[in-house]
mmCIF file of C-alpha atoms and ligand atoms in Angstrom:
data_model
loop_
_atom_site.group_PDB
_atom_site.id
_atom_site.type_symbol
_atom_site.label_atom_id
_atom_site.label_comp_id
_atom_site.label_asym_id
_atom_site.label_seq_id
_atom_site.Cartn_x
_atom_site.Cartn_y
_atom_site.Cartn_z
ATOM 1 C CA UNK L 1416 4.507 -19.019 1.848
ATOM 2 C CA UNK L 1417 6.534 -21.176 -0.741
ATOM 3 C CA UNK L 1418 3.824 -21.471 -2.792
ATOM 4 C CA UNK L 1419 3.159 -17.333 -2.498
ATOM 5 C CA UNK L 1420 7.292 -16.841 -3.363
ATOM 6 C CA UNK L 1421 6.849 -19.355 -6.163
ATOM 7 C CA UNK L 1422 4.260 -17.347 -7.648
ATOM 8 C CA UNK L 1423 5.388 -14.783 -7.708
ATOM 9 C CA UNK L 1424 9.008 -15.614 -8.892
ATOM 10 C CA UNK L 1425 6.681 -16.716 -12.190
ATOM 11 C CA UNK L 1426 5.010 -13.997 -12.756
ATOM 12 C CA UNK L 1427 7.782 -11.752 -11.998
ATOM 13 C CA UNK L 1428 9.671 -13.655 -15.130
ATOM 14 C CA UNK L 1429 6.947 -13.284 -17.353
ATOM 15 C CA UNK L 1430 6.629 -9.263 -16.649
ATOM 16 C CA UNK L 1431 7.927 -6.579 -18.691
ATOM 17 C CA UNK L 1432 7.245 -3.678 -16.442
ATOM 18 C CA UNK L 1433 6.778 -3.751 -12.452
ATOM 19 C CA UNK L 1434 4.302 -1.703 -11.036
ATOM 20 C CA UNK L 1435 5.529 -1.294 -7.176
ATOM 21 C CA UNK L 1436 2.558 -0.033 -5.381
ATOM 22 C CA UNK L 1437 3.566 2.075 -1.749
ATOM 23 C CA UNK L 1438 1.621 3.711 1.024
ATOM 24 C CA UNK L 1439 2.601 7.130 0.207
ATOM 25 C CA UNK L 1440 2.644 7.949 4.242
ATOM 26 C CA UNK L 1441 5.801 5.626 4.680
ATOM 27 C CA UNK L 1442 7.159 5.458 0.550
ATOM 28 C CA UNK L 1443 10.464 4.099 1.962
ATOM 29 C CA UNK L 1444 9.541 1.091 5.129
ATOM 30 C CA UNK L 1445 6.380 0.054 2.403
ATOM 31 C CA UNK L 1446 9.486 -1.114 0.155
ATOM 32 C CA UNK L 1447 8.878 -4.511 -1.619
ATOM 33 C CA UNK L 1448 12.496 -5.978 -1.374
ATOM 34 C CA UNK L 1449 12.602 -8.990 -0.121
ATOM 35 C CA UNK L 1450 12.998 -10.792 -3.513
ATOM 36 C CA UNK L 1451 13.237 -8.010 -6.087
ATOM 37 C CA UNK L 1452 17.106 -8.284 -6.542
ATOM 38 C CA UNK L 1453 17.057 -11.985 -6.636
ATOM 39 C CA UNK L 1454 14.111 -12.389 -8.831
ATOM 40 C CA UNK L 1455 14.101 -9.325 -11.297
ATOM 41 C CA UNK L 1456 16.466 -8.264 -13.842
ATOM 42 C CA UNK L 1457 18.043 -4.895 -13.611
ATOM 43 C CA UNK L 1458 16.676 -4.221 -16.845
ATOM 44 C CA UNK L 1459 13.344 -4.515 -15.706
ATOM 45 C CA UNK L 1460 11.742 -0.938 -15.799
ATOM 46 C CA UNK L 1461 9.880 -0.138 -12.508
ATOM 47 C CA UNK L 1462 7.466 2.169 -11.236
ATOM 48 C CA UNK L 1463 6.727 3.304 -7.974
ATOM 49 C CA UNK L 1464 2.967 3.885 -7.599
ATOM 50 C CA UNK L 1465 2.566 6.293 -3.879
ATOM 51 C CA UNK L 1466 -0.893 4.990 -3.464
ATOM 52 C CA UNK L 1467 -2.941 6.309 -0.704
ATOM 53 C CA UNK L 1468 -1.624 10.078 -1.579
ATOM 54 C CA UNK L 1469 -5.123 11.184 0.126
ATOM 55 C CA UNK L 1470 -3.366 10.559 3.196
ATOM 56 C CA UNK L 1471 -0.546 13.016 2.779
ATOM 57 C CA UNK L 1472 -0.495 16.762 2.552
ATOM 58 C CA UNK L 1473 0.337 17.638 -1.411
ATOM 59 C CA UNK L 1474 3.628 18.998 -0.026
ATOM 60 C CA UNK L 1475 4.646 16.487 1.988
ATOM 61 C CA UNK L 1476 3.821 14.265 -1.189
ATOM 62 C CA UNK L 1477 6.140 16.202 -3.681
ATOM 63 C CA UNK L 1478 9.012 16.048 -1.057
ATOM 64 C CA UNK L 1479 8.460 12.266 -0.076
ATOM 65 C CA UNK L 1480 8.609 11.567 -4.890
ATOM 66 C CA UNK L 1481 11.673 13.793 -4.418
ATOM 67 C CA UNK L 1482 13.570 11.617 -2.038
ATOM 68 C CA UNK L 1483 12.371 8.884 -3.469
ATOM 69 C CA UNK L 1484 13.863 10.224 -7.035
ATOM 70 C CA UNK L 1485 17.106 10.953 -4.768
ATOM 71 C CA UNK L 1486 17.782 8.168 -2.883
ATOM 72 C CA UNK L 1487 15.966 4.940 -3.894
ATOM 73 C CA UNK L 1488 16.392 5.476 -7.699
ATOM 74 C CA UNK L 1489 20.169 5.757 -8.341
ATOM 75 C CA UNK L 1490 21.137 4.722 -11.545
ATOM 76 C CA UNK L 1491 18.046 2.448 -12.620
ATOM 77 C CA UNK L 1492 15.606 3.260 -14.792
ATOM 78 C CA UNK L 1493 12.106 4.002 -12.513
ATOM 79 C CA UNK L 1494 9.534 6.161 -11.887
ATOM 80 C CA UNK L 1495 7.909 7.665 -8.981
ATOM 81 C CA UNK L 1496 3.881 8.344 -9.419
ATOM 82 C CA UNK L 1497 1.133 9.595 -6.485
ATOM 83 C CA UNK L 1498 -2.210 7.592 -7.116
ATOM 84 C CA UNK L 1499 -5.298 7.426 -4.583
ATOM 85 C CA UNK L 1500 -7.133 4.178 -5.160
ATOM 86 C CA UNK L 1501 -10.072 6.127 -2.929
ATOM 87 C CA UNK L 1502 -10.131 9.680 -4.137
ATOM 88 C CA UNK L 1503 -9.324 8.842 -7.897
ATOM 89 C CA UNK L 1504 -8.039 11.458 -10.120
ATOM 90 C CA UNK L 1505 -8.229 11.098 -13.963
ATOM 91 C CA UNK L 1506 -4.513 13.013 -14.456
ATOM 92 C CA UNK L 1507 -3.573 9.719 -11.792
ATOM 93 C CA UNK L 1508 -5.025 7.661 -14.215
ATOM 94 C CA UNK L 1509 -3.392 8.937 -17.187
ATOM 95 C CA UNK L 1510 0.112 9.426 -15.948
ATOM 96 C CA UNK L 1511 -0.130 5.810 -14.945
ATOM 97 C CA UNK L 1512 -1.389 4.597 -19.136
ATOM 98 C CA UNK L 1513 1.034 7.689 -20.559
ATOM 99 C CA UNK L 1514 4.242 6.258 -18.262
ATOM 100 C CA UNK L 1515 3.386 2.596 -19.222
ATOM 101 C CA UNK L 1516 3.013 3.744 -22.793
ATOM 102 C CA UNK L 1517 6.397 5.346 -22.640
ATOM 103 C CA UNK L 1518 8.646 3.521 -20.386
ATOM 104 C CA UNK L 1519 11.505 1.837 -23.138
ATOM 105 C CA UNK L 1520 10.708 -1.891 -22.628
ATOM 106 C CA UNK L 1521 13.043 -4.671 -23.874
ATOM 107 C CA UNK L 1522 10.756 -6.213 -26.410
ATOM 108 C CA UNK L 1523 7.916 -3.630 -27.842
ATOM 109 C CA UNK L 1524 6.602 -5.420 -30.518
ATOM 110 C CA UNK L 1525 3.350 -4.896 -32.005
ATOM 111 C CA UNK L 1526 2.506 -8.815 -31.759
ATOM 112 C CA UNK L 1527 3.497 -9.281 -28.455
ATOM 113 C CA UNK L 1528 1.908 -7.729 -25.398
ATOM 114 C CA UNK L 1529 4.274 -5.779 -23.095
ATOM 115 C CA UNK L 1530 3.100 -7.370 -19.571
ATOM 116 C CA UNK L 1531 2.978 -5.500 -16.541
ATOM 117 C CA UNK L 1532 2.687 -6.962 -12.807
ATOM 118 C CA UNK L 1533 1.668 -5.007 -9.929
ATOM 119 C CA UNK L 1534 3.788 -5.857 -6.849
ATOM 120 C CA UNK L 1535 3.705 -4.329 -3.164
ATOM 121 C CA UNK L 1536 4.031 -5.289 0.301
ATOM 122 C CA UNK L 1537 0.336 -6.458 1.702
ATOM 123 C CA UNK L 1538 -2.671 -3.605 2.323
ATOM 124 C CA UNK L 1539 -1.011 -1.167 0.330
ATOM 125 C CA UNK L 1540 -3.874 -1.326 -2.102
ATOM 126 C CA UNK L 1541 -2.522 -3.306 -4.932
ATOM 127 C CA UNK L 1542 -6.092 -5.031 -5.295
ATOM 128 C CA UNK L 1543 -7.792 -1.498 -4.938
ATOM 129 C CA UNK L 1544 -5.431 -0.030 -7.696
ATOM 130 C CA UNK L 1545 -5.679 -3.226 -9.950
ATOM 131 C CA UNK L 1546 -9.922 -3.192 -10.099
ATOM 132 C CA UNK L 1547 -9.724 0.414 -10.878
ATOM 133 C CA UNK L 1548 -7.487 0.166 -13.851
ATOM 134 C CA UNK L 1549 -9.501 -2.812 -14.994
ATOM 135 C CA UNK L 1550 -12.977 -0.764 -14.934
ATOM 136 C CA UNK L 1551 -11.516 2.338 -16.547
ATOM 137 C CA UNK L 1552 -10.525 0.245 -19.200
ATOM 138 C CA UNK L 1553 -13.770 -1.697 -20.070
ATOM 139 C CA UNK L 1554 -15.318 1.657 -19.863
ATOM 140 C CA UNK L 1555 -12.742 2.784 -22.023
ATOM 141 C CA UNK L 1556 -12.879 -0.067 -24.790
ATOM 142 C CA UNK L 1557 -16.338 -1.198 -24.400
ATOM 143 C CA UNK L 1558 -16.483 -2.907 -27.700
ATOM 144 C CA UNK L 1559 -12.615 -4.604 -27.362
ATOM 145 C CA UNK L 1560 -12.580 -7.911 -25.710
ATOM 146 C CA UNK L 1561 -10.273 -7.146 -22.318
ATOM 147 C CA UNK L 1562 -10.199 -10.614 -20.658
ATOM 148 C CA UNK L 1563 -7.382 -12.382 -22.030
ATOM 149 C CA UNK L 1564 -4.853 -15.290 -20.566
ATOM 150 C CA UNK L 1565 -1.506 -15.376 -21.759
ATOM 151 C CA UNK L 1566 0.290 -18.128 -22.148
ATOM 152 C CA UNK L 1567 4.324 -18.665 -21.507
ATOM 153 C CA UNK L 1568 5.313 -17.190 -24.851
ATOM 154 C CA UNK L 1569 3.566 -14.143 -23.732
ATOM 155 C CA UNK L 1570 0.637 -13.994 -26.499
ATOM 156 C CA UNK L 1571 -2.213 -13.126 -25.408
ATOM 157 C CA UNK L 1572 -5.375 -14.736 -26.336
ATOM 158 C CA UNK L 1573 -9.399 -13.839 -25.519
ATOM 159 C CA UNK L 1574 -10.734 -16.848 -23.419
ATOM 160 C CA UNK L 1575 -9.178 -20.277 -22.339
ATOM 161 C CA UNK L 1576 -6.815 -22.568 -24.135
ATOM 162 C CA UNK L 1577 -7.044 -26.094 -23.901
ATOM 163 C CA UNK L 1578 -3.063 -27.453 -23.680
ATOM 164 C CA UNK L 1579 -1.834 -23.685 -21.962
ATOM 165 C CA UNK L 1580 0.385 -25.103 -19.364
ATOM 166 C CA UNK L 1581 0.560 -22.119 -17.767
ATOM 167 C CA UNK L 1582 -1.321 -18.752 -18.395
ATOM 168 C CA UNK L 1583 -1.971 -15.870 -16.615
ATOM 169 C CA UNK L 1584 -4.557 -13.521 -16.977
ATOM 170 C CA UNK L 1585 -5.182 -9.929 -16.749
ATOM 171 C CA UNK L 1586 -6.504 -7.045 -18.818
ATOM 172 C CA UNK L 1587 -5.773 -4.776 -21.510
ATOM 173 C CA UNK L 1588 -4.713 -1.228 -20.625
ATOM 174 C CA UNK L 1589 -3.363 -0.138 -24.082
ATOM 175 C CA UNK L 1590 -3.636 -1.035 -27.512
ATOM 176 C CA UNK L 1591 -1.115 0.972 -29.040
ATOM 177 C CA UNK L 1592 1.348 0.282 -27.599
ATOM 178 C CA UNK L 1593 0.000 -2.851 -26.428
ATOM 179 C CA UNK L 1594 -0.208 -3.286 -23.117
ATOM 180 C CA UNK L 1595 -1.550 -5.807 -20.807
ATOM 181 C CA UNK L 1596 -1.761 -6.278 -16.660
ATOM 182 C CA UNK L 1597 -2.220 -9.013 -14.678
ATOM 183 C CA UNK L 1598 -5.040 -9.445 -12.850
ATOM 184 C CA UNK L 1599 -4.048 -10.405 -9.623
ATOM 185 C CA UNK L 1600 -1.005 -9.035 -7.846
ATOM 186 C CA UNK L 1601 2.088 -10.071 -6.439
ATOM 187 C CA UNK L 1602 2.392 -9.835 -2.678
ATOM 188 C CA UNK L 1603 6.304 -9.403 -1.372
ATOM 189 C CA UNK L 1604 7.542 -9.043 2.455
ATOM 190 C CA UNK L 1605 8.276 -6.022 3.688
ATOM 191 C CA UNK L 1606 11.616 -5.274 4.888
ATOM 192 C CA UNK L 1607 11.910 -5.110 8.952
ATOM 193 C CA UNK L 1608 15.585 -3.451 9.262
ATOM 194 C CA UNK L 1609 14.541 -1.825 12.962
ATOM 195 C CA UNK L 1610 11.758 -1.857 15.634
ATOM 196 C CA UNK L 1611 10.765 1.406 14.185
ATOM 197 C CA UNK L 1612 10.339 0.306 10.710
ATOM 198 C CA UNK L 1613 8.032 -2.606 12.152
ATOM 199 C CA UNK L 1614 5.989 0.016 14.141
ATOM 200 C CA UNK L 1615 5.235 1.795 11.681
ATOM 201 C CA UNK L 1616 4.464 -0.901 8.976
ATOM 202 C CA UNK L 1617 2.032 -2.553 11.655
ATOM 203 C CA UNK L 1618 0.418 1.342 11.946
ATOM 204 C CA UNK L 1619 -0.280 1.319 8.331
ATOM 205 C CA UNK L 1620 -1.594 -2.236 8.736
ATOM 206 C CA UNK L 1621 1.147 -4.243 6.220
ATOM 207 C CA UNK L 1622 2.201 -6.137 8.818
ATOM 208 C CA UNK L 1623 -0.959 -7.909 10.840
ATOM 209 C CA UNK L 1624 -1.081 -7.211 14.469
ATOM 210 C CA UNK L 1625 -0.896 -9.285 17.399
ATOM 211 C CA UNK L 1626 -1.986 -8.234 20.868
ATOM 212 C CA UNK L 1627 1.013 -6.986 22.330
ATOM 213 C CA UNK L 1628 2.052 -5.161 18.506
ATOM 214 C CA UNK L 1629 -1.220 -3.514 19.094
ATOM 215 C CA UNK L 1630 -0.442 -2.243 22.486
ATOM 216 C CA UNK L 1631 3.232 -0.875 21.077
ATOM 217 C CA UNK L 1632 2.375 0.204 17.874
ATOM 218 C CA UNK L 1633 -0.516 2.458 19.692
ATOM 219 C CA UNK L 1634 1.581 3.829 22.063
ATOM 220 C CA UNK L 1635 4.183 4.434 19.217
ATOM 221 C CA UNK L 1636 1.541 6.520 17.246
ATOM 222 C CA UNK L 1637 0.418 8.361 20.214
ATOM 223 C CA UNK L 1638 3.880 9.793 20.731
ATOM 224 C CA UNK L 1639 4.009 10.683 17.306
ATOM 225 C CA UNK L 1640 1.056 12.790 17.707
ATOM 226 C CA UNK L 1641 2.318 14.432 21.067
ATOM 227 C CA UNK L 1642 5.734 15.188 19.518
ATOM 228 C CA UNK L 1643 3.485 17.019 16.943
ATOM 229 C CA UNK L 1644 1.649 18.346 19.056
ATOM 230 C CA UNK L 1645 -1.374 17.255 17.072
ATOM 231 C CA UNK L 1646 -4.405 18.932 18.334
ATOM 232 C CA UNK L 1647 -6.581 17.917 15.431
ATOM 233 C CA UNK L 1648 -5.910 14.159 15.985
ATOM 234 C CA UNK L 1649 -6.619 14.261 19.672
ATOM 235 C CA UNK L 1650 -9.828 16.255 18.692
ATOM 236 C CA UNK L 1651 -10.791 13.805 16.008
ATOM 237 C CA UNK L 1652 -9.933 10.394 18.975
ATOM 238 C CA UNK L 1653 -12.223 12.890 20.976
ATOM 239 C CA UNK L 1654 -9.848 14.434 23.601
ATOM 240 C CA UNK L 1655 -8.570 17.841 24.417
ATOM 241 C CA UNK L 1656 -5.009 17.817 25.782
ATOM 242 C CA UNK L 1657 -3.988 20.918 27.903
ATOM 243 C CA UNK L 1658 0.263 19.976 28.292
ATOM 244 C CA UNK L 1659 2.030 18.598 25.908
ATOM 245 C CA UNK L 1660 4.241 16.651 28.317
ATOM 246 C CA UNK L 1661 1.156 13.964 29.024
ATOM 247 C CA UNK L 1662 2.725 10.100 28.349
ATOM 248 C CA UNK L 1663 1.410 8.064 25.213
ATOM 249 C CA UNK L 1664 0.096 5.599 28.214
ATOM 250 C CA UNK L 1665 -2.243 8.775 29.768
ATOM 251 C CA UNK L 1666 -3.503 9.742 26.221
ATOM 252 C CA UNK L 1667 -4.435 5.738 25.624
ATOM 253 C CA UNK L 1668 -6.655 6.161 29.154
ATOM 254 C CA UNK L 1669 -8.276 9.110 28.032
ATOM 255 C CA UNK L 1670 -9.480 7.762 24.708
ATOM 256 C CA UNK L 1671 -10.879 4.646 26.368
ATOM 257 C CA UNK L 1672 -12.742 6.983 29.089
ATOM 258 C CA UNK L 1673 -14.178 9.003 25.895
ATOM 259 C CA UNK L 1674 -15.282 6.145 24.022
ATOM 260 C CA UNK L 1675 -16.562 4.181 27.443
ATOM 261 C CA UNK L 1676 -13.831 1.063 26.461
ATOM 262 C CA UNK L 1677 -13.364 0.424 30.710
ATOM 263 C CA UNK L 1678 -16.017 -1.394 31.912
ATOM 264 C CA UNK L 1679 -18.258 -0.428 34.918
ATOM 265 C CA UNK L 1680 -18.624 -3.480 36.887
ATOM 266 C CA UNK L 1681 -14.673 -3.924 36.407
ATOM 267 C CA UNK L 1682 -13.656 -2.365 39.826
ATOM 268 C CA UNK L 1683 -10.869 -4.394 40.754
ATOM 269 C CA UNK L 1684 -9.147 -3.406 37.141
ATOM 270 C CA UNK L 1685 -8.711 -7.005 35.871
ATOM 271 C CA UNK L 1686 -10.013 -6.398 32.777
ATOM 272 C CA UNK L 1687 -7.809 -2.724 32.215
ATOM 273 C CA UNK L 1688 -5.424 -4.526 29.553
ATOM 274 C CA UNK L 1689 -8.065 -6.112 27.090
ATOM 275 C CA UNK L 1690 -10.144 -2.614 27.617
ATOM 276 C CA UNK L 1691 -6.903 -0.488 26.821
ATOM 277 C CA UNK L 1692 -6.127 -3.270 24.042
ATOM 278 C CA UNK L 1693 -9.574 -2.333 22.545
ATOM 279 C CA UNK L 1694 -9.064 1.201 22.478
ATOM 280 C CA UNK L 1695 -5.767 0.567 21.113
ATOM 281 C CA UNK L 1696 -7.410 -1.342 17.731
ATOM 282 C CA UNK L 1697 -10.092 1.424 17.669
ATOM 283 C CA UNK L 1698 -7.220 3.932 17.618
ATOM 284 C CA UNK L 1699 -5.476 2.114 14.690
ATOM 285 C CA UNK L 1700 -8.321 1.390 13.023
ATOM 286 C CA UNK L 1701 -9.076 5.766 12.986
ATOM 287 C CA UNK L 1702 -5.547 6.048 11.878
ATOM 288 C CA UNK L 1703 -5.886 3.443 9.128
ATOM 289 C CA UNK L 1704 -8.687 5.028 7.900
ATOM 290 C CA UNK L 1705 -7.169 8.225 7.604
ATOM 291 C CA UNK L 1706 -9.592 9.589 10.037
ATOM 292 C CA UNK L 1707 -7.103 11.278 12.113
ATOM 293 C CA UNK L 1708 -5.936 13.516 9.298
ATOM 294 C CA UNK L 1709 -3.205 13.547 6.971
ATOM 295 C CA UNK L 1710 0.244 13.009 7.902
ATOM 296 C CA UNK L 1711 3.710 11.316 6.925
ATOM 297 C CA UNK L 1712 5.436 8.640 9.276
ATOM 298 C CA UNK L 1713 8.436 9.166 7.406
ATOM 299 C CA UNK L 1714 10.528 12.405 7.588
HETATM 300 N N1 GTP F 2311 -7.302 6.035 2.026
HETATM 301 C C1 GTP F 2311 -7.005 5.131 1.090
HETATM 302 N N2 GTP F 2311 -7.239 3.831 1.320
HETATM 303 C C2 GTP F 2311 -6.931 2.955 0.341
HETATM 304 C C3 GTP F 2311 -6.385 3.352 -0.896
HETATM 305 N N3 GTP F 2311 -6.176 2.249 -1.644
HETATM 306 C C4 GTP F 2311 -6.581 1.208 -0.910
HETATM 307 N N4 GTP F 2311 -7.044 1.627 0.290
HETATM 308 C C5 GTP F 2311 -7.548 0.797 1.394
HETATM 309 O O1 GTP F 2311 -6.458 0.009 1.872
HETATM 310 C C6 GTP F 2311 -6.904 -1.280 2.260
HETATM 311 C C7 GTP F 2311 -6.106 -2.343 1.522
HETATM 312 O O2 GTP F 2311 -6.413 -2.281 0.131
HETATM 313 P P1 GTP F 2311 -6.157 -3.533 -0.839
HETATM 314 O O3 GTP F 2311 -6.428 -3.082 -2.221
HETATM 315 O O4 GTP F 2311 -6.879 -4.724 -0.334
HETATM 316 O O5 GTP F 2311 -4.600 -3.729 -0.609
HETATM 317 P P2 GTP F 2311 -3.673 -4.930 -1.083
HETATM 318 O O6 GTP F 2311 -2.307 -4.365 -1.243
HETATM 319 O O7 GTP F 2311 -4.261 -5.625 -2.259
HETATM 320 O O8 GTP F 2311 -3.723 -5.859 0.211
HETATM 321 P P3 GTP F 2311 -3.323 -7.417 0.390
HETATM 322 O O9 GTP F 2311 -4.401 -8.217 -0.278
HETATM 323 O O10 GTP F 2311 -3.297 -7.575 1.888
HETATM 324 O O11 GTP F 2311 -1.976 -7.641 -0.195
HETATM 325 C C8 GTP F 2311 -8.401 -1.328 1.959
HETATM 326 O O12 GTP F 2311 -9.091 -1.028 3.146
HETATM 327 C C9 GTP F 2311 -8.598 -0.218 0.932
HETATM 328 O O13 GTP F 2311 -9.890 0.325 0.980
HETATM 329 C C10 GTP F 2311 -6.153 4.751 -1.119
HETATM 330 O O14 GTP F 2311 -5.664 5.212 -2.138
HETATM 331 N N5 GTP F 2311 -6.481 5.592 -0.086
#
């Protein structure tokens, strides 16, 4: 974990721009910051990247950039974009290079490359967002060399250099202005402020599980989806439910009848709790996938 913070504290010196990547579903609990105030400068320009937007009605999108642009925002100098790492958009692609290109960074000099360092709290799809830049770019400038390192004066050269004491490496985005990203991003903690905030972080899988979070963060979905009265997502988990008053616990029984999780020979009901557990992950895992529709977690 030192080693992670350490990391990232360098490559967070080195950058010109942050790229923040979020889960669009929950743009304010997916915030990255633990360390941003201590390790960034105020200076640094920022953009919020509302990845996973194919999980969230359009509307519900637009609202969730506008409270973002409200409330998280004040007086700094960011930006608030949707992207979907899995149902890619070109106009995602190019509001991403044309906000890069424009965002006023401290040093823009033809020379020197303005870095920029993709950030987020884990499984938000940093990684997913990071590839796809780097192959619409060599598809973009097949001819242009795009591997580079750079090394602590922030050049950036094509290959490795012998007597670099420390380089990192990433792509080209832009050439004019020039613009580079770093390949591999930097992973930040999540902030936990309430029970509610860790439910629904564990939900959207950026904090990892454990048994019993399994067992809580179910339930806590499940009486989302009753409080919506969310007929589609009980279809799609493969129930019907007739009143709306039925307990997150009763829902969690009829999902692991549906998908046979309780087994037969188990007639003394030892076993309930790990088969309820293991409908639990398969409900999460639906919900992760975004195959129990689109919705927010955040109002
Ligand atoms: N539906 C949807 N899923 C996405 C999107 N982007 C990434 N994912 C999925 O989210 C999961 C996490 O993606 P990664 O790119 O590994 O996320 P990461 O932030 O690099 O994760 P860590 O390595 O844990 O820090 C993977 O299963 C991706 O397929 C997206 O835009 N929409």
């Amino acid at each position: 974990m030192y080693k992670a913070s350490k990391e990232i504290k360098e490559k967070l010196l080195v950058a010109d721009i942050i790229v923040e990547v979020r889960d669009a579903r929950i743009p304010f609990t997916s915030a990255a910051v633990a360390e941003f105030s201590q390790l960034t400068s105020h200076m640094t320009p920022k953009i919020i990247l509302l990845n996973k937007s194919d999980l969230l009605e359009p509307m519900l999108l637009t609202k969730a950039m506008r409270r973002l642009a409200e409330n998280d925002l004040k007086g700094s100098l960011r930006y608030v974009l949707p992207f979907s790492c899995k149902q890619v958009k070109p106009s995602h692609i190019s509001s991403v290079l044309d906000t890069l290109a424009g965002v006023p960074v401290r040093r823009r000099l033809k020379s020197l490359p303005t870095k920029v360092i993709v950030v987020g709290v884990p499984n938000v799809g940093k990684s997913s967002f990071i590839n796809l830049m780097q192959r619409h770019c060599r598809n973009r400038w097949k001819d242009i060399p795009l591997e580079h390192t750079i090394d602590d004066s922030g050049v950036a050269k094509v290959g490795k250099h012998p007597g670099v004491t420390k380089h990192v490496t990433g792509f080209v985005v832009s050439h004019q202005p020039y613009i580079y990203m770093l390949d591999s991003p930097g992973v930040m903690y999540p902030r936990v402020d309430s029970w509610e905030s860790g439910m629904k972080l564990i939900i959207t899988g950026c904090i990892r599980d454990h048994s019993t979070d399994s067992l809580a963060a179910c339930q806590f979905l499940l009486n989302m989806l009753i409080e919506r009265k969310d007929s589609v997502a009980m279809s799609k988990l493969g129930i019907e439910i007739d009143d709306w008053s039925i307990s997150a616990h009763q829902v969690l029984r009829k999902v692991a009848h549906r998908i046979h999780a309780f087994q037969k020979e188990d007639k003394e009901h030892q076993q309930e709790n790990e088969d309820l557990l293991r409908t639990c992950i398969y409900i999460l895992r639906k919900f992760r996938q975004g195959s129990l529709g689109c919705f927010p977690l955040e109002e």
